[in-house]
CSV table of C-alpha atoms in Angstrom, one decimal:
chain,number,residue,atom,x,y,z
P,1,MET,CA,-29.8,208.5,-17.8
P,2,ASN,CA,-28.2,205.0,-17.5
P,3,SER,CA,-24.9,205.0,-19.0
P,4,GLN,CA,-21.7,202.6,-19.3
P,5,ILE,CA,-19.5,205.7,-19.9
P,6,PRO,CA,-16.6,205.8,-17.2
P,7,LEU,CA,-16.9,208.4,-14.7
P,8,ALA,CA,-13.7,210.2,-15.7
P,9,THR,CA,-15.0,210.4,-19.2
P,10,LEU,CA,-18.3,211.9,-18.0
P,11,ALA,CA,-16.5,214.6,-16.0
P,12,ASN,CA,-14.4,215.6,-19.0
P,13,THR,CA,-17.6,215.7,-21.1
P,14,ILE,CA,-19.3,217.9,-18.3
P,15,LYS,CA,-16.3,220.2,-18.3
P,16,ALA,CA,-16.3,220.7,-22.1
P,17,SER,CA,-20.1,221.1,-22.1
P,18,ILE,CA,-19.8,223.8,-19.5
P,19,ALA,CA,-16.9,225.5,-21.2
P,20,ALA,CA,-18.9,225.5,-24.7
P,21,GLY,CA,-22.0,227.1,-22.8
P,22,ASP,CA,-19.6,229.9,-21.3
P,23,LYS,CA,-18.1,230.5,-24.6
P,24,ALA,CA,-21.6,230.7,-26.4
P,25,ALA,CA,-22.7,233.1,-23.6
P,26,ASP,CA,-19.8,235.3,-24.3
P,27,LYS,CA,-20.4,235.4,-27.9
P,28,ALA,CA,-24.1,236.1,-27.4
P,29,GLU,CA,-23.2,239.1,-25.2
P,30,GLN,CA,-21.0,240.3,-28.0
P,31,HIS,CA,-23.7,239.9,-30.5
P,32,TYR,CA,-26.3,241.7,-28.4
P,33,LYS,CA,-23.9,244.6,-27.8
P,34,ALA,CA,-23.4,244.8,-31.5
P,35,ALA,CA,-27.1,244.7,-32.3
P,36,GLY,CA,-27.7,247.4,-29.6
P,37,LEU,CA,-25.0,249.7,-31.4
P,38,TYR,CA,-26.6,249.2,-34.6
P,39,LEU,CA,-30.1,250.0,-33.2
P,40,VAL,CA,-28.7,253.4,-31.8
P,41,GLU,CA,-27.6,254.2,-35.4
P,42,ALA,CA,-30.8,253.0,-36.9
P,43,LYS,CA,-33.0,255.0,-34.5
P,44,ARG,CA,-31.0,258.1,-35.3
P,45,LEU,CA,-31.4,257.5,-39.1
P,46,ASN,CA,-35.0,256.4,-38.7
P,47,ALA,CA,-35.8,259.7,-37.0
P,48,LYS,CA,-35.2,261.5,-40.4
P,49,THR,CA,-37.9,259.2,-42.2
P,50,SER,CA,-41.6,259.3,-42.1
P,51,GLU,CA,-41.8,255.8,-40.6
P,52,THR,CA,-42.2,255.5,-36.9
P,53,TRP,CA,-39.5,253.8,-34.9
P,54,PRO,CA,-41.9,250.8,-33.6
P,55,THR,CA,-43.0,250.3,-37.2
P,56,PHE,CA,-39.4,250.1,-38.4
P,57,LEU,CA,-38.6,247.8,-35.7
P,58,ILE,CA,-41.4,245.4,-36.3
P,59,SER,CA,-41.5,245.6,-40.0
P,60,LYS,CA,-37.7,245.4,-40.7
P,61,CYS,CA,-36.1,243.9,-37.7
P,62,ASN,CA,-38.8,241.5,-36.4
P,63,ILE,CA,-38.4,242.9,-32.7
P,64,GLY,CA,-40.6,245.2,-30.6
P,65,SER,CA,-39.6,248.4,-29.0
P,66,ARG,CA,-39.0,246.6,-25.5
P,67,ARG,CA,-36.4,244.3,-27.0
P,68,ALA,CA,-34.8,247.1,-28.9
P,69,ASP,CA,-34.5,249.3,-25.7
P,70,GLU,CA,-33.0,246.1,-23.9
P,71,LEU,CA,-30.3,245.6,-26.7
P,72,ILE,CA,-29.6,249.4,-26.5
P,73,SER,CA,-29.1,249.3,-22.9
P,74,ILE,CA,-26.8,246.2,-23.1
P,75,ALA,CA,-24.7,248.2,-25.7
P,76,GLU,CA,-24.6,251.3,-23.5
P,77,GLY,CA,-23.6,249.1,-20.5
P,78,ARG,CA,-26.6,249.7,-18.4
């Protein structure tokens, strides 16, 4: 990258980009925790139906069992 942007401006842009990335990562973690909590409840409710848990996950949530387990682990702090 060959730029005519002053170094001080680049430094500020870098700091802003890092801060935005850190903020997005924090939000992502919050969303994953929420999804995990919802999955725990969905698993409990799904047990009362005739549909298998993996089928529910794939057909309704577009995720596999492994991803669901990962999100549940995040929500439970493991």
